[in-house]
Each structure stands twice: as structure tokens, then as C-alpha cells.
Short mmCIF file of C-alpha atoms in Angstrom, two decimals:
data_model
loop_
_atom_site.label_atom_id
_atom_site.label_comp_id
_atom_site.label_asym_id
_atom_site.label_seq_id
_atom_site.Cartn_x
_atom_site.Cartn_y
_atom_site.Cartn_z
CA MET A 1033 -2.56 13.12 -4.54
CA ILE A 1034 0.15 13.28 -7.18
CA ILE A 1035 3.21 11.05 -7.39
CA SER A 1036 5.75 12.36 -9.86
CA GLY A 1037 9.17 11.16 -10.94
CA LEU A 1038 9.31 8.59 -8.16
CA THR A 1039 12.49 6.55 -8.19
CA LYS A 1040 13.23 3.92 -5.56
CA ARG A 1041 16.16 1.53 -5.33
CA PHE A 1042 17.20 -1.21 -2.96
CA GLY A 1043 20.95 -1.28 -3.56
CA LYS A 1044 21.36 -1.80 -7.29
CA LYS A 1045 17.82 -3.12 -7.74
CA VAL A 1046 15.50 -0.48 -9.20
CA ILE A 1047 11.94 -0.81 -7.87
CA PHE A 1048 10.50 2.38 -9.39
CA ASP A 1049 12.09 4.43 -12.16
CA ASN A 1050 10.40 7.79 -12.78
CA PHE A 1051 7.00 6.42 -11.68
CA ASN A 1052 4.00 8.77 -11.95
CA LEU A 1053 0.47 8.36 -10.60
CA GLU A 1054 -2.41 10.68 -9.87
CA ILE A 1055 -5.10 9.68 -7.39
CA GLY A 1056 -8.36 11.61 -7.12
CA ASN A 1057 -10.14 12.85 -4.01
CA LYS A 1058 -12.31 9.72 -3.84
CA GLY A 1059 -12.59 6.25 -5.31
CA ILE A 1060 -10.58 3.04 -5.19
CA ILE A 1061 -7.30 2.36 -6.93
CA ALA A 1062 -5.88 -1.16 -6.82
CA LEU A 1063 -2.20 -1.98 -7.15
CA SER A 1064 -1.59 -5.35 -8.72
CA GLY A 1065 1.47 -7.25 -9.82
CA GLU A 1066 3.90 -10.00 -8.92
CA SER A 1067 5.48 -10.24 -5.48
CA GLY A 1068 8.54 -8.07 -5.08
CA ARG A 1069 7.41 -5.44 -7.59
CA GLY A 1070 7.07 -2.65 -5.01
CA LYS A 1071 3.38 -2.49 -4.11
CA THR A 1072 3.96 -2.51 -0.35
CA THR A 1073 6.97 -0.24 -0.76
CA LEU A 1074 4.79 2.29 -2.60
CA LEU A 1075 2.22 2.26 0.21
CA ARG A 1076 5.00 2.75 2.77
CA MET A 1077 6.36 5.73 0.83
CA ILE A 1078 2.88 7.29 0.53
CA ALA A 1079 2.39 6.84 4.29
CA GLY A 1080 5.76 8.45 5.01
CA LEU A 1081 7.22 5.27 6.53
CA ASP A 1082 9.91 5.05 3.84
CA LYS A 1083 11.51 8.35 2.85
CA LYS A 1084 14.50 6.97 0.94
CA TYR A 1085 13.44 7.80 -2.63
CA SER A 1086 13.74 10.56 -5.15
CA GLY A 1087 10.83 12.28 -6.83
CA LYS A 1088 7.79 13.74 -5.18
CA ILE A 1089 4.72 12.45 -3.37
CA ASP A 1090 2.30 15.36 -2.97
CA LEU A 1091 -0.51 14.30 -0.65
CA GLY A 1092 -2.56 17.43 -1.37
CA ASN A 1093 -5.32 17.74 1.24
CA ILE A 1094 -4.51 14.41 2.88
CA LYS A 1095 -3.55 14.98 6.51
CA LYS A 1096 -4.43 11.61 8.14
CA ILE A 1097 -3.76 8.19 6.65
CA SER A 1098 -5.49 4.99 7.78
CA TYR A 1099 -3.28 1.98 7.02
CA VAL A 1100 -4.01 -1.75 7.22
CA PHE A 1101 -0.73 -3.65 6.95
CA GLN A 1102 -0.34 -7.21 5.65
CA GLU A 1103 0.25 -8.34 9.22
CA SER A 1104 -2.10 -7.22 11.99
CA ARG A 1105 0.34 -5.08 14.00
CA LEU A 1106 -1.73 -5.31 17.16
CA LEU A 1107 -0.35 -4.71 20.63
CA GLU A 1108 -0.38 -8.11 22.35
CA SER A 1109 -0.98 -6.55 25.79
CA CYS A 1110 -4.19 -4.83 24.63
CA THR A 1111 -7.67 -6.19 23.96
CA ALA A 1112 -9.38 -5.73 20.61
CA LEU A 1113 -11.21 -2.69 22.01
CA GLU A 1114 -7.99 -1.19 23.36
CA ASN A 1115 -6.13 -1.80 20.08
CA VAL A 1116 -8.79 0.11 18.14
CA SER A 1117 -9.19 2.80 20.82
CA LEU A 1118 -5.45 3.59 20.64
CA VAL A 1119 -5.97 5.64 17.46
CA LEU A 1120 -8.86 7.58 18.97
CA LYS A 1121 -9.06 10.11 21.75
CA ASN A 1122 -9.24 8.30 25.06
CA THR A 1123 -12.83 9.35 25.72
CA GLU A 1124 -16.17 7.62 26.08
CA GLU A 1125 -16.95 8.75 22.53
CA GLY A 1126 -13.70 7.16 21.30
CA LYS A 1127 -14.53 3.86 23.00
CA LYS A 1128 -18.04 3.91 21.51
CA THR A 1129 -16.58 4.48 18.04
CA ALA A 1130 -14.09 1.62 18.54
CA GLU A 1131 -16.85 -0.69 19.76
CA MET A 1132 -19.09 0.26 16.82
CA TRP A 1133 -16.39 -0.65 14.28
CA LEU A 1134 -15.55 -3.91 16.01
CA LYS A 1135 -19.25 -4.84 15.89
CA LYS A 1136 -19.44 -3.89 12.18
CA LEU A 1137 -16.58 -6.31 11.59
CA GLY A 1138 -18.35 -9.15 13.43
CA LEU A 1139 -16.25 -8.96 16.59
CA GLU A 1140 -18.97 -8.05 19.09
CA ASP A 1141 -18.22 -11.15 21.18
CA ASP A 1142 -14.47 -10.53 21.10
CA ILE A 1143 -14.16 -6.92 22.20
CA HIS A 1144 -12.24 -7.91 25.33
CA THR A 1145 -10.18 -10.64 23.64
CA TYR A 1146 -6.39 -10.35 23.44
CA PRO A 1147 -4.52 -10.98 20.15
CA ASP A 1148 -2.96 -14.24 21.35
CA GLU A 1149 -6.51 -15.61 21.71
CA MET A 1150 -7.51 -14.60 18.17
CA SER A 1151 -7.22 -16.31 14.81
CA GLY A 1152 -5.29 -14.58 12.05
CA GLY A 1153 -8.54 -13.47 10.40
CA MET A 1154 -9.84 -12.01 13.67
CA LYS A 1155 -6.62 -10.05 14.15
CA GLN A 1156 -6.89 -8.71 10.62
CA ARG A 1157 -10.49 -7.61 11.23
CA VAL A 1158 -9.37 -5.74 14.37
CA SER A 1159 -6.75 -3.99 12.23
CA ILE A 1160 -9.40 -3.07 9.66
CA ALA A 1161 -11.71 -1.81 12.43
CA ARG A 1162 -8.84 0.36 13.71
CA ALA A 1163 -8.25 1.85 10.25
CA PHE A 1164 -11.93 2.67 9.73
CA ALA A 1165 -12.23 4.08 13.27
CA TYR A 1166 -9.24 6.37 12.69
CA ASP A 1167 -11.13 7.79 9.70
CA GLY A 1168 -8.15 8.94 7.68
CA ASP A 1169 -8.33 11.14 4.60
CA LEU A 1170 -6.79 8.21 2.71
CA LEU A 1171 -7.18 4.48 3.33
CA LEU A 1172 -4.29 2.14 2.47
CA LEU A 1173 -5.04 -1.60 2.47
CA ASP A 1174 -2.11 -3.96 1.92
CA GLU A 1175 -3.47 -7.47 1.31
CA ALA A 1176 -5.91 -6.61 4.10
CA LEU A 1177 -8.45 -9.32 3.30
CA ASN A 1178 -6.02 -12.24 3.52
CA GLY A 1179 -7.17 -14.86 6.03
CA ILE A 1180 -10.74 -13.55 6.16
CA ASP A 1181 -13.63 -15.80 5.10
CA ALA A 1182 -15.50 -15.02 1.86
CA GLU A 1183 -18.72 -13.79 3.47
CA ARG A 1184 -16.90 -11.33 5.73
CA CYS A 1185 -14.72 -10.23 2.79
CA ILE A 1186 -17.83 -9.13 0.91
CA SER A 1187 -19.07 -7.17 3.91
CA ILE A 1188 -15.65 -5.48 4.31
CA MET A 1189 -15.44 -4.71 0.59
CA ASP A 1190 -18.86 -3.06 0.88
CA MET A 1191 -17.42 -0.88 3.67
CA ILE A 1192 -14.44 0.01 1.46
CA ILE A 1193 -16.76 0.93 -1.41
CA GLU A 1194 -18.81 3.12 0.94
CA TYR A 1195 -15.65 4.79 2.31
CA ALA A 1196 -14.40 5.46 -1.23
CA LYS A 1197 -17.53 7.46 -2.09
CA GLU A 1198 -16.03 10.27 0.01
CA LYS A 1199 -12.27 9.61 0.16
CA PRO A 1200 -9.50 7.88 -1.80
CA CYS A 1201 -8.52 4.30 -1.09
CA ILE A 1202 -5.52 2.32 -2.37
CA VAL A 1203 -5.84 -1.47 -2.22
CA VAL A 1204 -3.09 -4.02 -2.79
CA THR A 1205 -4.45 -7.45 -3.67
CA HIS A 1206 -3.70 -10.43 -5.88
CA ASN A 1207 -7.31 -11.62 -5.67
CA GLU A 1208 -9.04 -11.10 -9.02
CA GLU A 1209 -12.50 -11.68 -7.51
CA HIS A 1210 -11.89 -8.87 -5.00
CA LEU A 1211 -10.78 -6.56 -7.81
CA LYS A 1212 -13.94 -7.33 -9.79
CA TYR A 1213 -16.17 -6.84 -6.75
CA LEU A 1214 -14.55 -3.51 -5.88
CA GLY A 1215 -14.95 -2.39 -9.50
CA CYS A 1216 -11.86 -0.24 -9.23
CA LYS A 1217 -9.14 1.05 -11.49
CA VAL A 1218 -6.19 -1.37 -11.45
CA ILE A 1219 -2.61 -0.16 -11.75
CA LYS A 1220 -0.22 -2.95 -12.76
CA ILE A 1221 3.18 -2.59 -11.12
#
């Protein structure tokens, strides 16, 4: 993926001015910097959710993007299993995949739990399970580990590291310990 000459403004405020970045076919890149510097905005532009910019974002071979937002973005009327299954084909195989990822994220006892019965960390783990189940060609994680206990964070970071052996991953985090654990290239924005 190649980002070239990216310029983004909110009114008169310039967020990116001729920003360039090249991301390989695998590995982890972390975006770091103060709040309001454009990290989330950059992820949204890469994902095609924000198209109001100049310059070019060439995704190359990336066709599917898995995205974990800062907030869980779960459907309140759906169980954990249903929320993950939504991104998969509605088949027995899809449900098995969803269930497998929920179990990997320590939610085996909460498969049939609705979001209003979950803690913030549980909701975030359902969102992460959904992203892994979707199996995109690129994984975007925007402060995805916020609200998750340290032990589970390590387990999830191990999953991210494993994913990144085959595909690219962009992580937004302020947590220096997470950056060290992931052992990734850090781009300061």
C-alpha cells in the first residue's frame, strides 16, 4: 500500500500536508502521536470511510479491510455470536468461525450475551473477534486494546503478531508497552 501526497484539512486546520507512507505486504506499523493529530482520520481514509482529501491512497492488492474502531460498534439487538457472524456468510461454517474467534478471545461463556450485558472490555473483544473472523487483507486497529486487562492484551497482541506474519496491520496506540511488545515500526504523526 502506498500513500502519496496526502493532504487533509478540516476547515482551515491542516491535518496532513503532502503526507507519504509505504506499507509492505506484511508486518505491523504503529501510528503514534498526540490526540487530534490525525491517526484515526488516516485509518478512516485508508478504509474508504473518509474520501474528502487530496493525494492518493493506493491499496495495491488489498481488497478486504478488517477494522477495529475505538468504540465497539456492535449491534445492540444481536448477541456476541451474531455480531461476529454478520461479517461472515450466514452458514454453519460462518457460525463455527465466529464461535472459534470468540473462544480465542475468552468469550466462550458469553457467545449468546447481548452488548448491553457486556463490559466495555468484553464489547471490544467481540469487535476484535469480528475483525479477525472477517480475515481482511489489512487489519486496522484504532486504540483497540483500551479497556482490556493486561493478560488478555498480551494474548491479543500475540494474535496480531501472528496475523502480521502474512498480512499488513496498522495499529494506533498511545501505550508504549504495547508498542514494545509488538516490536513494530512506529510512525509519529
